[in-house]
Amino acid sequence: MKEYPLPQGVSPARGYSHVVVASGTTVYVAGQIALDATGKVTGNDIKTQAQQVFLNVRAALTAAGATFSDVVKMVTYVVDLDDAKLAAIREVRKGFLPPAGPPASTLVGVTRLAMEGLLIEVEVIAVID
């Protein structure tokens, strides 16, 4: 069960929820990066890497019996974050997340990720009813 209360006095959320109250089985998905099934980095642009990252997140959720509809919290780390990268990430993300009840989300600009060439990493918490 999930509820999405709207906090008073806070600016409206755009593409995410400020608050998600959930009960059920909790699934923690470690940060997923743009590695394909063979362990190679996919692409050198943010859109290609974001697509792979969200595919990897979906595979991890599926392994736990969850879907993107079950995600209640998402943290995204982006190397050298700028408006163009943000727009590309939002475009890719929209193809995976449900339009109603998006997760509470945090986006962080970083200088580097765990491997050279990576531009984005996404971790999620899901709750299965």
Short mmCIF file of N, CA and C in Angstrom, two decimals:
data_model
loop_
_atom_site.label_atom_id
_atom_site.label_comp_id
_atom_site.label_asym_id
_atom_site.label_seq_id
_atom_site.Cartn_x
_atom_site.Cartn_y
_atom_site.Cartn_z
N MET A 1 0.84 -1.17 0.00
CA MET A 1 0.00 0.00 0.00
C MET A 1 0.89 1.24 0.00
N LYS A 2 0.56 2.18 -0.87
CA LYS A 2 1.34 3.41 -0.96
C LYS A 2 0.41 4.62 -0.91
N GLU A 3 0.85 5.64 -0.21
CA GLU A 3 0.14 6.92 -0.16
C GLU A 3 1.12 8.01 -0.55
N TYR A 4 0.60 9.06 -1.16
CA TYR A 4 1.43 10.16 -1.64
C TYR A 4 0.91 11.47 -1.06
N PRO A 5 1.14 11.72 0.24
CA PRO A 5 0.64 12.96 0.83
C PRO A 5 1.34 14.18 0.24
N LEU A 6 0.61 15.25 0.10
CA LEU A 6 1.16 16.49 -0.45
C LEU A 6 1.51 17.43 0.70
N PRO A 7 2.79 17.69 0.92
CA PRO A 7 3.17 18.57 2.02
C PRO A 7 2.78 20.02 1.72
N GLN A 8 2.22 20.69 2.71
CA GLN A 8 1.84 22.09 2.53
C GLN A 8 3.07 22.97 2.66
N GLY A 9 3.10 24.04 1.90
CA GLY A 9 4.19 24.99 1.97
C GLY A 9 5.44 24.58 1.21
N VAL A 10 5.33 23.53 0.39
CA VAL A 10 6.47 23.06 -0.41
C VAL A 10 6.10 23.22 -1.88
N SER A 11 7.05 23.62 -2.71
CA SER A 11 6.76 23.80 -4.13
C SER A 11 6.30 22.49 -4.75
N PRO A 12 5.45 22.56 -5.78
CA PRO A 12 4.96 21.32 -6.41
C PRO A 12 6.10 20.49 -7.00
N ALA A 13 5.98 19.18 -6.86
CA ALA A 13 6.98 18.26 -7.42
C ALA A 13 6.76 18.13 -8.92
N ARG A 14 7.86 18.03 -9.66
CA ARG A 14 7.79 17.87 -11.11
C ARG A 14 8.43 16.55 -11.51
N GLY A 15 7.60 15.52 -11.71
CA GLY A 15 8.10 14.22 -12.14
C GLY A 15 8.54 13.31 -11.00
N TYR A 16 8.26 13.71 -9.77
CA TYR A 16 8.58 12.89 -8.60
C TYR A 16 7.58 13.23 -7.51
N SER A 17 7.62 12.50 -6.41
CA SER A 17 6.78 12.79 -5.25
C SER A 17 7.67 13.26 -4.11
N HIS A 18 7.18 14.25 -3.34
CA HIS A 18 7.94 14.69 -2.17
C HIS A 18 7.92 13.63 -1.08
N VAL A 19 6.79 12.94 -0.93
CA VAL A 19 6.61 11.98 0.14
C VAL A 19 5.91 10.73 -0.38
N VAL A 20 6.40 9.57 0.01
CA VAL A 20 5.72 8.30 -0.26
C VAL A 20 5.67 7.53 1.05
N VAL A 21 4.48 7.16 1.47
CA VAL A 21 4.31 6.33 2.66
C VAL A 21 3.92 4.94 2.16
N ALA A 22 4.74 3.92 2.51
CA ALA A 22 4.52 2.58 1.95
C ALA A 22 4.62 1.53 3.05
N SER A 23 3.86 0.45 2.85
CA SER A 23 3.98 -0.70 3.74
C SER A 23 4.03 -1.96 2.89
N GLY A 24 4.81 -2.94 3.32
CA GLY A 24 4.97 -4.18 2.58
C GLY A 24 6.40 -4.68 2.68
N THR A 25 6.82 -5.52 1.74
CA THR A 25 8.18 -6.05 1.69
C THR A 25 9.09 -5.05 1.00
N THR A 26 10.18 -4.69 1.66
CA THR A 26 11.09 -3.68 1.13
C THR A 26 12.20 -4.35 0.32
N VAL A 27 12.48 -3.77 -0.84
CA VAL A 27 13.53 -4.24 -1.74
C VAL A 27 14.53 -3.10 -1.94
N TYR A 28 15.79 -3.37 -1.68
CA TYR A 28 16.85 -2.37 -1.87
C TYR A 28 17.68 -2.77 -3.09
N VAL A 29 17.74 -1.91 -4.07
CA VAL A 29 18.53 -2.18 -5.27
C VAL A 29 19.77 -1.29 -5.23
N ALA A 30 20.92 -1.91 -5.24
CA ALA A 30 22.19 -1.18 -5.23
C ALA A 30 22.29 -0.31 -6.47
N GLY A 31 23.14 0.69 -6.40
CA GLY A 31 23.35 1.57 -7.54
C GLY A 31 23.67 0.79 -8.80
N GLN A 32 22.89 1.05 -9.84
CA GLN A 32 23.08 0.38 -11.13
C GLN A 32 23.78 1.34 -12.08
N ILE A 33 24.73 0.81 -12.82
CA ILE A 33 25.52 1.61 -13.74
C ILE A 33 25.33 1.10 -15.16
N ALA A 34 25.94 1.78 -16.11
CA ALA A 34 25.72 1.48 -17.53
C ALA A 34 26.62 0.36 -18.05
N LEU A 35 26.57 -0.79 -17.36
CA LEU A 35 27.27 -1.97 -17.86
C LEU A 35 26.27 -2.91 -18.48
N ASP A 36 26.62 -3.45 -19.65
CA ASP A 36 25.74 -4.45 -20.27
C ASP A 36 26.00 -5.81 -19.63
N ALA A 37 25.34 -6.84 -20.13
CA ALA A 37 25.45 -8.18 -19.54
C ALA A 37 26.87 -8.75 -19.61
N THR A 38 27.70 -8.23 -20.50
CA THR A 38 29.09 -8.71 -20.60
C THR A 38 30.05 -7.90 -19.73
N GLY A 39 29.53 -6.86 -19.06
CA GLY A 39 30.37 -6.03 -18.20
C GLY A 39 31.02 -4.86 -18.89
N LYS A 40 30.58 -4.55 -20.10
CA LYS A 40 31.15 -3.42 -20.84
C LYS A 40 30.27 -2.18 -20.66
N VAL A 41 30.91 -1.01 -20.57
CA VAL A 41 30.18 0.25 -20.48
C VAL A 41 29.46 0.48 -21.80
N THR A 42 28.17 0.81 -21.73
CA THR A 42 27.40 1.07 -22.95
C THR A 42 27.35 2.55 -23.22
N GLY A 43 27.86 2.95 -24.34
CA GLY A 43 27.80 4.33 -24.79
C GLY A 43 28.68 5.27 -24.00
N ASN A 44 28.89 6.45 -24.59
CA ASN A 44 29.66 7.50 -23.92
C ASN A 44 28.84 8.78 -23.80
N ASP A 45 27.52 8.65 -23.96
CA ASP A 45 26.63 9.80 -23.80
C ASP A 45 25.60 9.46 -22.73
N ILE A 46 25.05 10.49 -22.12
CA ILE A 46 24.16 10.31 -20.98
C ILE A 46 22.88 9.57 -21.34
N LYS A 47 22.32 9.81 -22.52
CA LYS A 47 21.05 9.16 -22.88
C LYS A 47 21.24 7.65 -23.04
N THR A 48 22.28 7.23 -23.73
CA THR A 48 22.55 5.81 -23.92
C THR A 48 22.84 5.13 -22.59
N GLN A 49 23.65 5.78 -21.77
CA GLN A 49 23.97 5.20 -20.47
C GLN A 49 22.73 5.15 -19.57
N ALA A 50 21.92 6.20 -19.58
CA ALA A 50 20.71 6.20 -18.75
C ALA A 50 19.78 5.06 -19.16
N GLN A 51 19.64 4.83 -20.45
CA GLN A 51 18.80 3.73 -20.93
C GLN A 51 19.28 2.40 -20.37
N GLN A 52 20.58 2.15 -20.42
CA GLN A 52 21.14 0.90 -19.89
C GLN A 52 20.94 0.82 -18.38
N VAL A 53 21.16 1.92 -17.68
CA VAL A 53 20.99 1.94 -16.23
C VAL A 53 19.56 1.57 -15.85
N PHE A 54 18.58 2.17 -16.52
CA PHE A 54 17.18 1.87 -16.19
C PHE A 54 16.80 0.44 -16.58
N LEU A 55 17.40 -0.09 -17.65
CA LEU A 55 17.19 -1.50 -17.97
C LEU A 55 17.76 -2.39 -16.86
N ASN A 56 18.93 -2.02 -16.35
CA ASN A 56 19.55 -2.79 -15.26
C ASN A 56 18.72 -2.71 -13.99
N VAL A 57 18.20 -1.52 -13.68
CA VAL A 57 17.33 -1.37 -12.51
C VAL A 57 16.10 -2.25 -12.68
N ARG A 58 15.50 -2.23 -13.87
CA ARG A 58 14.31 -3.06 -14.12
C ARG A 58 14.64 -4.55 -13.93
N ALA A 59 15.80 -5.00 -14.43
CA ALA A 59 16.19 -6.40 -14.26
C ALA A 59 16.35 -6.74 -12.77
N ALA A 60 16.94 -5.84 -12.00
CA ALA A 60 17.12 -6.08 -10.57
C ALA A 60 15.77 -6.13 -9.86
N LEU A 61 14.88 -5.22 -10.21
CA LEU A 61 13.54 -5.23 -9.62
C LEU A 61 12.80 -6.52 -9.96
N THR A 62 12.88 -6.92 -11.22
CA THR A 62 12.23 -8.15 -11.67
C THR A 62 12.74 -9.36 -10.88
N ALA A 63 14.04 -9.41 -10.64
CA ALA A 63 14.62 -10.52 -9.88
C ALA A 63 14.05 -10.60 -8.48
N ALA A 64 13.61 -9.46 -7.95
CA ALA A 64 13.04 -9.41 -6.60
C ALA A 64 11.52 -9.51 -6.61
N GLY A 65 10.93 -9.65 -7.80
CA GLY A 65 9.48 -9.72 -7.89
C GLY A 65 8.80 -8.36 -7.84
N ALA A 66 9.54 -7.32 -8.20
CA ALA A 66 9.02 -5.95 -8.16
C ALA A 66 9.04 -5.33 -9.55
N THR A 67 8.40 -4.17 -9.68
CA THR A 67 8.40 -3.39 -10.91
C THR A 67 8.69 -1.93 -10.56
N PHE A 68 8.79 -1.10 -11.57
CA PHE A 68 8.99 0.33 -11.33
C PHE A 68 7.80 0.94 -10.59
N SER A 69 6.63 0.34 -10.70
CA SER A 69 5.46 0.83 -9.96
C SER A 69 5.63 0.65 -8.46
N ASP A 70 6.53 -0.24 -8.04
CA ASP A 70 6.78 -0.49 -6.63
C ASP A 70 7.86 0.42 -6.04
N VAL A 71 8.57 1.16 -6.89
CA VAL A 71 9.68 2.00 -6.42
C VAL A 71 9.11 3.19 -5.64
N VAL A 72 9.63 3.37 -4.42
CA VAL A 72 9.19 4.48 -3.58
C VAL A 72 10.27 5.55 -3.41
N LYS A 73 11.53 5.20 -3.66
CA LYS A 73 12.64 6.14 -3.52
C LYS A 73 13.68 5.85 -4.58
N MET A 74 14.16 6.91 -5.21
CA MET A 74 15.19 6.79 -6.24
C MET A 74 16.25 7.86 -6.00
N VAL A 75 17.51 7.44 -6.09
CA VAL A 75 18.61 8.39 -6.02
C VAL A 75 19.42 8.24 -7.30
N THR A 76 19.66 9.36 -7.96
CA THR A 76 20.40 9.37 -9.23
C THR A 76 21.65 10.22 -9.05
N TYR A 77 22.78 9.66 -9.44
CA TYR A 77 24.06 10.36 -9.40
C TYR A 77 24.51 10.59 -10.83
N VAL A 78 24.88 11.84 -11.15
CA VAL A 78 25.27 12.19 -12.51
C VAL A 78 26.59 12.95 -12.49
N VAL A 79 27.52 12.50 -13.32
CA VAL A 79 28.81 13.17 -13.43
C VAL A 79 28.63 14.46 -14.22
N ASP A 80 29.17 15.56 -13.68
CA ASP A 80 29.12 16.87 -14.34
C ASP A 80 27.71 17.23 -14.79
N LEU A 81 26.78 17.20 -13.87
CA LEU A 81 25.37 17.46 -14.16
C LEU A 81 25.18 18.85 -14.77
N ASP A 82 24.41 18.90 -15.84
CA ASP A 82 24.01 20.17 -16.45
C ASP A 82 22.58 20.02 -16.97
N ASP A 83 22.00 21.10 -17.50
CA ASP A 83 20.61 21.08 -17.94
C ASP A 83 20.37 20.09 -19.08
N ALA A 84 21.31 19.95 -20.00
CA ALA A 84 21.13 19.02 -21.12
C ALA A 84 21.10 17.57 -20.61
N LYS A 85 21.99 17.24 -19.69
CA LYS A 85 22.00 15.89 -19.13
C LYS A 85 20.71 15.63 -18.36
N LEU A 86 20.27 16.62 -17.60
CA LEU A 86 19.03 16.48 -16.84
C LEU A 86 17.85 16.22 -17.77
N ALA A 87 17.76 16.93 -18.87
CA ALA A 87 16.67 16.73 -19.83
C ALA A 87 16.72 15.32 -20.43
N ALA A 88 17.90 14.84 -20.77
CA ALA A 88 18.05 13.50 -21.34
C ALA A 88 17.64 12.43 -20.32
N ILE A 89 18.05 12.60 -19.09
CA ILE A 89 17.69 11.65 -18.04
C ILE A 89 16.18 11.63 -17.83
N ARG A 90 15.58 12.80 -17.76
CA ARG A 90 14.12 12.87 -17.59
C ARG A 90 13.39 12.16 -18.72
N GLU A 91 13.88 12.33 -19.93
CA GLU A 91 13.25 11.68 -21.09
C GLU A 91 13.31 10.15 -20.96
N VAL A 92 14.47 9.63 -20.61
CA VAL A 92 14.62 8.18 -20.46
C VAL A 92 13.80 7.69 -19.27
N ARG A 93 13.90 8.37 -18.17
CA ARG A 93 13.20 7.98 -16.94
C ARG A 93 11.70 7.91 -17.16
N LYS A 94 11.17 8.84 -17.95
CA LYS A 94 9.72 8.86 -18.22
C LYS A 94 9.25 7.57 -18.88
N GLY A 95 10.11 6.93 -19.64
CA GLY A 95 9.76 5.69 -20.31
C GLY A 95 9.70 4.48 -19.37
N PHE A 96 10.18 4.63 -18.16
CA PHE A 96 10.21 3.52 -17.21
C PHE A 96 9.28 3.72 -16.02
N LEU A 97 9.17 4.94 -15.53
CA LEU A 97 8.37 5.19 -14.33
C LEU A 97 6.90 5.38 -14.66
N PRO A 98 6.02 4.94 -13.76
CA PRO A 98 4.60 5.17 -13.99
C PRO A 98 4.29 6.65 -13.85
N PRO A 99 3.39 7.20 -14.68
CA PRO A 99 3.09 8.63 -14.60
C PRO A 99 2.37 9.01 -13.30
N ALA A 100 1.57 8.10 -12.77
CA ALA A 100 0.88 8.36 -11.51
C ALA A 100 1.70 7.76 -10.37
N GLY A 101 1.89 8.53 -9.33
CA GLY A 101 2.63 8.03 -8.18
C GLY A 101 4.10 7.80 -8.42
N PRO A 102 4.83 8.79 -8.95
CA PRO A 102 6.28 8.60 -9.12
C PRO A 102 6.96 8.56 -7.75
N PRO A 103 8.17 7.98 -7.69
CA PRO A 103 8.85 7.85 -6.39
C PRO A 103 9.37 9.19 -5.87
N ALA A 104 9.63 9.21 -4.58
CA ALA A 104 10.40 10.30 -4.00
C ALA A 104 11.79 10.18 -4.62
N SER A 105 12.38 11.30 -5.02
CA SER A 105 13.63 11.22 -5.78
C SER A 105 14.63 12.28 -5.36
N THR A 106 15.89 11.91 -5.48
CA THR A 106 17.00 12.82 -5.25
C THR A 106 17.95 12.71 -6.43
N LEU A 107 18.43 13.85 -6.91
CA LEU A 107 19.39 13.90 -8.01
C LEU A 107 20.63 14.62 -7.50
N VAL A 108 21.78 13.98 -7.66
CA VAL A 108 23.03 14.53 -7.14
C VAL A 108 24.06 14.63 -8.26
N GLY A 109 24.66 15.78 -8.41
CA GLY A 109 25.78 15.95 -9.33
C GLY A 109 27.07 15.55 -8.63
N VAL A 110 27.87 14.73 -9.28
CA VAL A 110 29.13 14.25 -8.71
C VAL A 110 30.27 14.48 -9.69
N THR A 111 31.49 14.37 -9.21
CA THR A 111 32.64 14.56 -10.10
C THR A 111 33.09 13.27 -10.75
N ARG A 112 32.74 12.12 -10.13
CA ARG A 112 33.17 10.84 -10.67
C ARG A 112 32.35 9.71 -10.06
N LEU A 113 32.22 8.62 -10.81
CA LEU A 113 31.60 7.40 -10.31
C LEU A 113 32.66 6.31 -10.18
N ALA A 114 32.28 5.10 -9.85
CA ALA A 114 33.22 4.03 -9.50
C ALA A 114 34.16 3.61 -10.63
N MET A 115 33.72 3.76 -11.89
CA MET A 115 34.55 3.35 -13.03
C MET A 115 34.71 4.51 -13.99
N GLU A 116 35.84 4.58 -14.62
CA GLU A 116 36.10 5.60 -15.64
C GLU A 116 35.09 5.46 -16.77
N GLY A 117 34.55 6.56 -17.22
CA GLY A 117 33.63 6.56 -18.35
C GLY A 117 32.16 6.50 -17.97
N LEU A 118 31.86 6.20 -16.72
CA LEU A 118 30.46 6.16 -16.30
C LEU A 118 29.95 7.58 -16.06
N LEU A 119 28.71 7.83 -16.49
CA LEU A 119 28.11 9.15 -16.36
C LEU A 119 26.93 9.19 -15.40
N ILE A 120 26.31 8.03 -15.11
CA ILE A 120 25.10 7.99 -14.31
C ILE A 120 25.03 6.70 -13.50
N GLU A 121 24.48 6.81 -12.30
CA GLU A 121 24.21 5.65 -11.45
C GLU A 121 22.88 5.89 -10.76
N VAL A 122 22.06 4.85 -10.67
CA VAL A 122 20.74 4.96 -10.06
C VAL A 122 20.54 3.84 -9.06
N GLU A 123 20.12 4.20 -7.85
CA GLU A 123 19.74 3.21 -6.85
C GLU A 123 18.29 3.45 -6.47
N VAL A 124 17.58 2.37 -6.12
CA VAL A 124 16.17 2.50 -5.77
C VAL A 124 15.83 1.67 -4.55
N ILE A 125 14.74 2.07 -3.92
CA ILE A 125 14.10 1.28 -2.88
C ILE A 125 12.67 1.06 -3.37
N ALA A 126 12.24 -0.19 -3.33
CA ALA A 126 10.89 -0.54 -3.74
C ALA A 126 10.18 -1.22 -2.57
N VAL A 127 8.85 -1.11 -2.56
CA VAL A 127 8.04 -1.79 -1.56
C VAL A 127 6.97 -2.57 -2.31
N ILE A 128 6.98 -3.89 -2.07
CA ILE A 128 6.01 -4.77 -2.71
C ILE A 128 4.85 -4.94 -1.74
N ASP A 129 3.65 -4.65 -2.21
CA ASP A 129 2.46 -4.80 -1.36
C ASP A 129 2.23 -6.24 -0.99
#
